[in-house]
Coordinates of C-alpha atoms and ligand atoms in Angstrom, one line a residue:
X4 CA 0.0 0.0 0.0
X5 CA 1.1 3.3 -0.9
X6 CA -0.4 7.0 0.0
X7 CA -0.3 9.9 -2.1
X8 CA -1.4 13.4 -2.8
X9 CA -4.9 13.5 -4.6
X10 CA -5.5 17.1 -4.5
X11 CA -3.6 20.4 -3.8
X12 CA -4.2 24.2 -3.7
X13 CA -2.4 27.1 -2.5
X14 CA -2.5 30.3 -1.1
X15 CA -0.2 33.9 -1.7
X16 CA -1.5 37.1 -0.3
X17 CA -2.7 40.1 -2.7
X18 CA -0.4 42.3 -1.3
X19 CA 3.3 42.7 -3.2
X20 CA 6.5 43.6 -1.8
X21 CA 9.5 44.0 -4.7
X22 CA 13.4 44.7 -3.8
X23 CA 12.6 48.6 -4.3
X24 CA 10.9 49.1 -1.3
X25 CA 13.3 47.7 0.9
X26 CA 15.8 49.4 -0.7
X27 CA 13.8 52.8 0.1
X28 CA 14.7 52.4 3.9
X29 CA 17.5 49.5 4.4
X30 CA 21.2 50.1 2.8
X31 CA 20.2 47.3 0.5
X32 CA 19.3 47.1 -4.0
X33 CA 17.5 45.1 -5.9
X34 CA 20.7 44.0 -7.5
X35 CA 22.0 42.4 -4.3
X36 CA 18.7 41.1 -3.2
X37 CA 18.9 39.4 -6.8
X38 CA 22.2 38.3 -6.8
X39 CA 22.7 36.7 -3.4
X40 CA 19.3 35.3 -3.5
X41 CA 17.3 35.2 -7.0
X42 CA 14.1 36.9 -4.6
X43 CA 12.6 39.7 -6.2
X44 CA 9.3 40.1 -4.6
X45 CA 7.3 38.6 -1.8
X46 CA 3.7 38.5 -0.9
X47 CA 3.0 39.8 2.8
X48 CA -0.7 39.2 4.6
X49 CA -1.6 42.6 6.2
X50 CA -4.4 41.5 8.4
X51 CA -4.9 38.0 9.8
X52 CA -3.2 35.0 10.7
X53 CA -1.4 31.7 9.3
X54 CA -4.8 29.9 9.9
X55 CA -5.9 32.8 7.2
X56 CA -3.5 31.7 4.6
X57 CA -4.3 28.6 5.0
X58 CA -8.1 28.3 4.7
X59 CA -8.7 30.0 1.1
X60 CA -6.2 26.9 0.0
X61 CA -7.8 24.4 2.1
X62 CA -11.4 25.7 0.6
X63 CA -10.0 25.3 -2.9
X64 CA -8.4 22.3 -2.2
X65 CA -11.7 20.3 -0.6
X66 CA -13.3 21.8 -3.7
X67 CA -10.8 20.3 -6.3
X68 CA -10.7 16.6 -4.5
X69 CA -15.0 16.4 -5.4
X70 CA -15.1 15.6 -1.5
X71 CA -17.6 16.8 1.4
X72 CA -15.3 18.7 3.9
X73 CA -16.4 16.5 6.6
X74 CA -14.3 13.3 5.0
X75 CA -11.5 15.1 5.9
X76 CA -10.3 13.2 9.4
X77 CA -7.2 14.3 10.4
X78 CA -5.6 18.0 9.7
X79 CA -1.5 18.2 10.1
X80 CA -0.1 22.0 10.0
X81 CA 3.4 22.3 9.5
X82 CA 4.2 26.1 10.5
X83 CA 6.6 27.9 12.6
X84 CA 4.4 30.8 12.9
X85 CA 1.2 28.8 14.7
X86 CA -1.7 31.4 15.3
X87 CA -1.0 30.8 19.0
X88 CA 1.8 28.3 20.9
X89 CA -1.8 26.8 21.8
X90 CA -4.4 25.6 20.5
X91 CA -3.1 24.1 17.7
X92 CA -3.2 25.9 14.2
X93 CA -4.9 22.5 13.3
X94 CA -7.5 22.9 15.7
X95 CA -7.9 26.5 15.2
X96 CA -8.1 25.7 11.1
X97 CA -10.8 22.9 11.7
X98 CA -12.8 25.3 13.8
X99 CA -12.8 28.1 10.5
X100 CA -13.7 25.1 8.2
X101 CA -16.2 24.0 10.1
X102 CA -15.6 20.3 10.0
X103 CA -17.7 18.8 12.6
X104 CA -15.7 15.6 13.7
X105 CA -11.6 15.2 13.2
X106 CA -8.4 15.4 15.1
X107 CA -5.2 16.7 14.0
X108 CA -2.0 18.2 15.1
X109 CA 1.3 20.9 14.7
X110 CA 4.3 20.2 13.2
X111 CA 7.4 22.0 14.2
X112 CA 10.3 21.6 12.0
X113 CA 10.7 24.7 9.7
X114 CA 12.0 25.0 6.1
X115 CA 11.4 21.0 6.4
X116 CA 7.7 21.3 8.0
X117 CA 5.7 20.0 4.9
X118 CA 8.3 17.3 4.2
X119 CA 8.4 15.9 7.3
X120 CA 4.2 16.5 7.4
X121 CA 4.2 14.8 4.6
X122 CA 6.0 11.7 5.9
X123 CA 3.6 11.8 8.9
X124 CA 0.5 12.1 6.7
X125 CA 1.7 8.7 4.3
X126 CA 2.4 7.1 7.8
X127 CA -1.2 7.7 9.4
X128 CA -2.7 6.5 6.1
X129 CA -0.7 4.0 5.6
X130 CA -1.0 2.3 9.0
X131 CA -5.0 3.0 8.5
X132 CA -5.3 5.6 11.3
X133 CA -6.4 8.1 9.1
X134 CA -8.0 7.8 5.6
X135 CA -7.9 11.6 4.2
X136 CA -5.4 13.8 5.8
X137 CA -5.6 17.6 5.1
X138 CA -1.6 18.7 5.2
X139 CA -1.3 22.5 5.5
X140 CA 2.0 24.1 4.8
X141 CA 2.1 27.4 6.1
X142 CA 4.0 30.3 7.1
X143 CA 3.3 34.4 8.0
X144 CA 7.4 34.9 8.0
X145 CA 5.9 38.9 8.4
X146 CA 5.2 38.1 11.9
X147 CA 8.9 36.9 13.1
X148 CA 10.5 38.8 10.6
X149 CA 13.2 41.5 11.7
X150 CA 12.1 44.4 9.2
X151 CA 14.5 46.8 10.4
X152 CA 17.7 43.9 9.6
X153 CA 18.9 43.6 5.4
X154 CA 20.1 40.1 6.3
X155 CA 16.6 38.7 6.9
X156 CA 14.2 41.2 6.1
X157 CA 14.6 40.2 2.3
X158 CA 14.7 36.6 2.3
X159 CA 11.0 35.3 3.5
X160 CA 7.4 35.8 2.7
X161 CA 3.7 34.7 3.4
X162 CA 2.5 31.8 1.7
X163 CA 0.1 28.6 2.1
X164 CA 0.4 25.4 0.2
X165 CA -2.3 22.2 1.3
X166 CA -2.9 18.9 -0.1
X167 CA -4.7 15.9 0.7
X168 CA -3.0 12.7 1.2
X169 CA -4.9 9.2 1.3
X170 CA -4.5 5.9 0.3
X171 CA -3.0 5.5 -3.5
X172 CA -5.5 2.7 -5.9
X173 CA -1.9 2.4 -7.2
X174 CA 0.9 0.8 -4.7
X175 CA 3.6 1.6 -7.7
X176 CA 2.7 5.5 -7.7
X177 CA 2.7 7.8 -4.9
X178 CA 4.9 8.5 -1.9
X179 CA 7.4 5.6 -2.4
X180 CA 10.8 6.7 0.1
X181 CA 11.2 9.5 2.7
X182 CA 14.7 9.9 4.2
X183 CA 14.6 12.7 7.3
X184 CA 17.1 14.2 9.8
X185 CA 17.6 16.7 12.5
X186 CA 20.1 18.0 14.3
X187 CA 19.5 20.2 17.3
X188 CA 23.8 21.0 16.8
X189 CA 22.4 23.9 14.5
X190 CA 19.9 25.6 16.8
X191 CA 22.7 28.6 17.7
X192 CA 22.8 29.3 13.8
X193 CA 19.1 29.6 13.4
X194 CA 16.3 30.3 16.0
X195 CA 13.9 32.7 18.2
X196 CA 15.5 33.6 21.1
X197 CA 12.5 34.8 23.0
X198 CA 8.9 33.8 23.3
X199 CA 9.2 30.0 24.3
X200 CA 9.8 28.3 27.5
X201 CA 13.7 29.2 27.3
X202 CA 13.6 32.5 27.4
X203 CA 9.9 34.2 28.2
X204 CA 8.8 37.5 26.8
X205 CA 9.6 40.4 28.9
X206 CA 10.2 44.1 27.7
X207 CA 13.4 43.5 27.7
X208 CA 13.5 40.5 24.9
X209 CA 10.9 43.2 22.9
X210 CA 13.1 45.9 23.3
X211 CA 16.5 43.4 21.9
X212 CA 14.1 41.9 19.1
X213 CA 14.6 38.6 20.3
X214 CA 10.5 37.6 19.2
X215 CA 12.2 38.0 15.9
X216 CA 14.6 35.8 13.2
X217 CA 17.8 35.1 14.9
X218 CA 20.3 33.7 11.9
X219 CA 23.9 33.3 11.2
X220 CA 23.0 33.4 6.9
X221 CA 26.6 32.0 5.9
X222 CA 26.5 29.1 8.2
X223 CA 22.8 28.1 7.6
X224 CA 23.8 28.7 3.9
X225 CA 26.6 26.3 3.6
X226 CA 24.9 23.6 6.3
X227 CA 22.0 24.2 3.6
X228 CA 24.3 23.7 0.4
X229 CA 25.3 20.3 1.9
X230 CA 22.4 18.5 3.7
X231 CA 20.0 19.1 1.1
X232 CA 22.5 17.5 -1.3
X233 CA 23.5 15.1 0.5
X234 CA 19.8 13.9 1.3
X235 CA 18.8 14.4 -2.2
X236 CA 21.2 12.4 -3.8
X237 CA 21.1 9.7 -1.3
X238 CA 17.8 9.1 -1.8
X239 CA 18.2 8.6 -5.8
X240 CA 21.0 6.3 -4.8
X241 CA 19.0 4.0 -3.0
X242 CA 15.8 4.3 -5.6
X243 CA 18.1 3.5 -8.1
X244 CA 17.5 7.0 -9.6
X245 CA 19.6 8.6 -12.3
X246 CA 19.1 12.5 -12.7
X247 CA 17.5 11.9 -16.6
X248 CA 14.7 9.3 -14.3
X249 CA 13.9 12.9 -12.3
X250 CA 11.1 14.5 -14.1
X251 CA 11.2 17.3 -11.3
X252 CA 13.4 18.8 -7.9
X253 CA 11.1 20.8 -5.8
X254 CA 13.7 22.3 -3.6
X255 CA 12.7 24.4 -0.5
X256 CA 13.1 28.1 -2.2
X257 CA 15.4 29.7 0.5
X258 CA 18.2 30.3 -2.1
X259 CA 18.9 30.5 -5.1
X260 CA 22.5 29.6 -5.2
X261 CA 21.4 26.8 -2.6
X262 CA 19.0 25.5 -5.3
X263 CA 21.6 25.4 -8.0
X264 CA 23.9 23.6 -5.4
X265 CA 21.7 20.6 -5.0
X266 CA 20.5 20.0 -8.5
X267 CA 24.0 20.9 -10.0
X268 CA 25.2 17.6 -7.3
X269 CA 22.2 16.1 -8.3
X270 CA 23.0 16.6 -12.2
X271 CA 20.0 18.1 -12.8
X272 CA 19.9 20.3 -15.1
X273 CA 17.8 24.2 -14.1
X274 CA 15.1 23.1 -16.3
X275 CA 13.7 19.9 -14.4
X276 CA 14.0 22.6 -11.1
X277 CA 10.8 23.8 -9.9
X278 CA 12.1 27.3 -9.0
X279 CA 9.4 30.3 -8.0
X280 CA 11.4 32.2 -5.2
X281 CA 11.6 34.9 -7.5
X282 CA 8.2 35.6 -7.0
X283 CA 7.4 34.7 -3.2
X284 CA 10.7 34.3 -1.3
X285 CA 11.1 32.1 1.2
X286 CA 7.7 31.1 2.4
X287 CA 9.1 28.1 5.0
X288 CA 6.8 25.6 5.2
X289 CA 5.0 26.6 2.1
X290 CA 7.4 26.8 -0.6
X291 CA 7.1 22.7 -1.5
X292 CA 3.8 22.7 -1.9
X293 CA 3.3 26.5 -3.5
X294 CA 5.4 25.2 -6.2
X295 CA 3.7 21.9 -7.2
X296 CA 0.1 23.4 -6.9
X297 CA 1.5 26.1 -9.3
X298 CA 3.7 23.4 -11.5
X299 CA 0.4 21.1 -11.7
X300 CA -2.3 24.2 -12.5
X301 CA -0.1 25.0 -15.2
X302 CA 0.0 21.4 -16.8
X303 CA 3.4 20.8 -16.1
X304 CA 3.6 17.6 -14.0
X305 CA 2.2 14.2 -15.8
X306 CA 0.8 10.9 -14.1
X307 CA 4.1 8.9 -13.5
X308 CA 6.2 11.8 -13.4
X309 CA 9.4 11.4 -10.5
X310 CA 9.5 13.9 -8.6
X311 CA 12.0 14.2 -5.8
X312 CA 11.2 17.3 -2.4
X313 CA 14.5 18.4 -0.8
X314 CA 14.3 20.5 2.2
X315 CA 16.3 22.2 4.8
X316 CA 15.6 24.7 7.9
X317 CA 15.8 25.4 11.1
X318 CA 16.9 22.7 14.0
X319 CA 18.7 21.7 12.1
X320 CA 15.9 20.1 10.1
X321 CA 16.5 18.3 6.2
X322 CA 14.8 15.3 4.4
X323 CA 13.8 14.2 1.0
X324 CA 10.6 12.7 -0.3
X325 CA 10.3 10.7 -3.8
X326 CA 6.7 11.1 -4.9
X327 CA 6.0 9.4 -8.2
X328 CA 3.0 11.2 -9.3
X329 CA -0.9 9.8 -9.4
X330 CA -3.1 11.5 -11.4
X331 CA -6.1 9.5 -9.6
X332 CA -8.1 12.1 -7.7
X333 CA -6.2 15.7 -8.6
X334 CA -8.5 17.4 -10.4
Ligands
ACO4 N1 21.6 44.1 1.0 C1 22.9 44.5 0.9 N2 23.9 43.9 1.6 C2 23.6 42.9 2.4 C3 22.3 42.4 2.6 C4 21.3 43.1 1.8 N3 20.0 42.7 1.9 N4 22.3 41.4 3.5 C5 23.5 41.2 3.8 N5 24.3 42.1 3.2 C6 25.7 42.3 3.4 C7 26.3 41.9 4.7 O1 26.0 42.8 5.7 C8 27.8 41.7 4.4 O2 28.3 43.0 4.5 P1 29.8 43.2 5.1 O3 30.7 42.4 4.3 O4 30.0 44.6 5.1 O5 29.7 42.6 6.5 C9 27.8 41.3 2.9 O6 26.5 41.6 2.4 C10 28.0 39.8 2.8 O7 27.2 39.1 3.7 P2 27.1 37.6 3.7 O8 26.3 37.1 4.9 O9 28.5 37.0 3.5 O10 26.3 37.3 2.3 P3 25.8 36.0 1.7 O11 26.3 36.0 0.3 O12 26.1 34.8 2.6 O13 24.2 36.2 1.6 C11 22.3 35.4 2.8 C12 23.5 36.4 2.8 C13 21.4 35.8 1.6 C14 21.5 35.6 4.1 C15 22.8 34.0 2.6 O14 23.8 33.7 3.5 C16 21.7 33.0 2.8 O15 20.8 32.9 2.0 N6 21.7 32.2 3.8 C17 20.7 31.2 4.1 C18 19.7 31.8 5.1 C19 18.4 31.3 4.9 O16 17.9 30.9 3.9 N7 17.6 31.2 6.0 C20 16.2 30.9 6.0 C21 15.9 29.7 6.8 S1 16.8 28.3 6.5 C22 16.5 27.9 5.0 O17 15.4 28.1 4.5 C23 17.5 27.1 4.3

């Protein structure tokens, strides 16, 4: 038995951001911006929460998959910016949907949330705990974001990607390996100093921004180069994978230049590379699915299609999925 994706939709707030007007108040250009990164706008929600990003794509989603939204029985949201540290964002999402009976849960792990959600969600389906998972991949980076730092305020964006995963009619097609790591060794390079149960807000962690982005770029950038690589190319090694049986990389967009990295060691070439940071930035937990939503609207993924997710974030957290692709169900 195999699970796979059988619907997917996303959400990007109206609202556009270019390089220009950060470069109206930070000592930053849209040259840099586009050099060191390959980010030219992003999309920021003005009003609202995560949950809000999420439930347009949910709707649309539900709508796509022919189903009645009370099917749905379990609701994983990856996120690092949850509505609230509790309730859940699942719970809070379930509640705006309106579904009357369900259970569901948070996932913590970053740039990697909807990869290792995704792992999760083929696991509870597989093992017949759940039947039609709703997997939200979400992130309101505007909320954590240091505006008044160049080094970050540049690099993310607001974004929602959700899909539903359940059991594939087709044990050859679907999810068929996930390979997953952390490493808590890279916490000091990337984190939020203030706000959890380390370190509780006072006025002084508001007045130091430590609610905010806390990164070393150069050290998550190389650690970045290298474990999504590494877990990329491992995992065609042991599907007995060569880079011309890769229809599709759907990196994590964080980078640019840490895209290029892992396809060029994967020997992929930049046209099998779903790339939309240009557009968005770095939306965390939504960039995977943001891109394949957008990639399958515009006809560009076919049934049978290899396609292999490579993600790393915060934790450190990096994994890869290989998801042959099932037409049966997206719409
Ligand atoms: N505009 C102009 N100059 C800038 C800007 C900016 N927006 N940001 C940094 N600089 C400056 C720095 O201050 C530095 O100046 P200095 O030499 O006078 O000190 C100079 O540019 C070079 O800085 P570096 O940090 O060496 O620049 P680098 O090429 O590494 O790019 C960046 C920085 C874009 C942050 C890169 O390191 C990166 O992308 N790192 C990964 C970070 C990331 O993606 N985090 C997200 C979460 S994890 C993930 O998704 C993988």
């Amino acid at each position: 038995m195999s699970a796979t994706i059988t619907s997917i939709a996303h959400y990007l707030p109206p609202d556009v951001y270019t390089n220009d007007f950060f470069a109206k108040y930070l000592d930053t250009t849209d040259e840099w911006i586009m050099t060191r990164t390959g980010i030219s706008e992003r999309r920021f929600l003005k009003e609202g929460a995560t949950s809000d990003l999420i439930v347009p794509a949910a709707l649309e989603c539900i709508q796509k998959r022919g189903i009645d939204k009370n099917e749905i029985d379990c609701i994983l949201v990856a996120t690092v910016t949850p509505d609230h540290n509790f309730p859940s964002t699942a719970a809070v999402v379930q509640n705006k949907l309106g579904i009357e009976s369900c259970w569901g849960f948070d996932i913590s792990a970053a740039c990697s949330g909807f990869v290792f959600a995704l792992a999760t969600a083929v696991s509870l389906v597989e093992s017949g705990t759940a039947k039609k998972v709703l997997l939200c991949g979400a992130d309101k980076m505007s909320t954590i974001v240091n505006f008044d730092d160049r080094t970050q305020a540049v690099l993310f964006g607001d974004g929602a990607g959700v899909c539903i995963v359940e059991k594939s009619d087709d044990a050859s097609k679907g999810v068929l390996d996930k390979l997953m790591f952390i490493d808590g060794k890279g916490a000091p390079y990337l984190h939020q100093k203030a706000g959890g149960s380390a370190k509780k807000v006072s006025h002084e962690t508001v007045e130091n921004k430590e609610h905010y982005i806390y990164q070393d770029g150069q050290a998550v950038f190389k650690a970045a180069v290298v474990g999504m690589a590494d877990v990329s190319t491992e995992i065609m090694r042991r599907n007995n994978l060569s880079s011309d049986d890769i229809a599709w990389l759907v990196p994590h967009q964080a980078n640019l230049r840490i895209i290029s990295a892992t396809a060029n060691r994967m020997g992929i070439g930049p046209e099998k590379v779903m790339i939309n940071i240009e557009k968005y930035g770095n939306t965390t937990a939504g960039t995977i699915p943001i891109c394949i939503s957008e990639w399958l609207s515009k006809g560009l993924i076919k049934d049978g299609d290899n396609l292999v997710l490579s993600s790393f974030g915060a934790g450190f957290t990096w994994g890869s999925i290989y998801l042959k692709w099932h037409t049966n169900g997206i719409k």
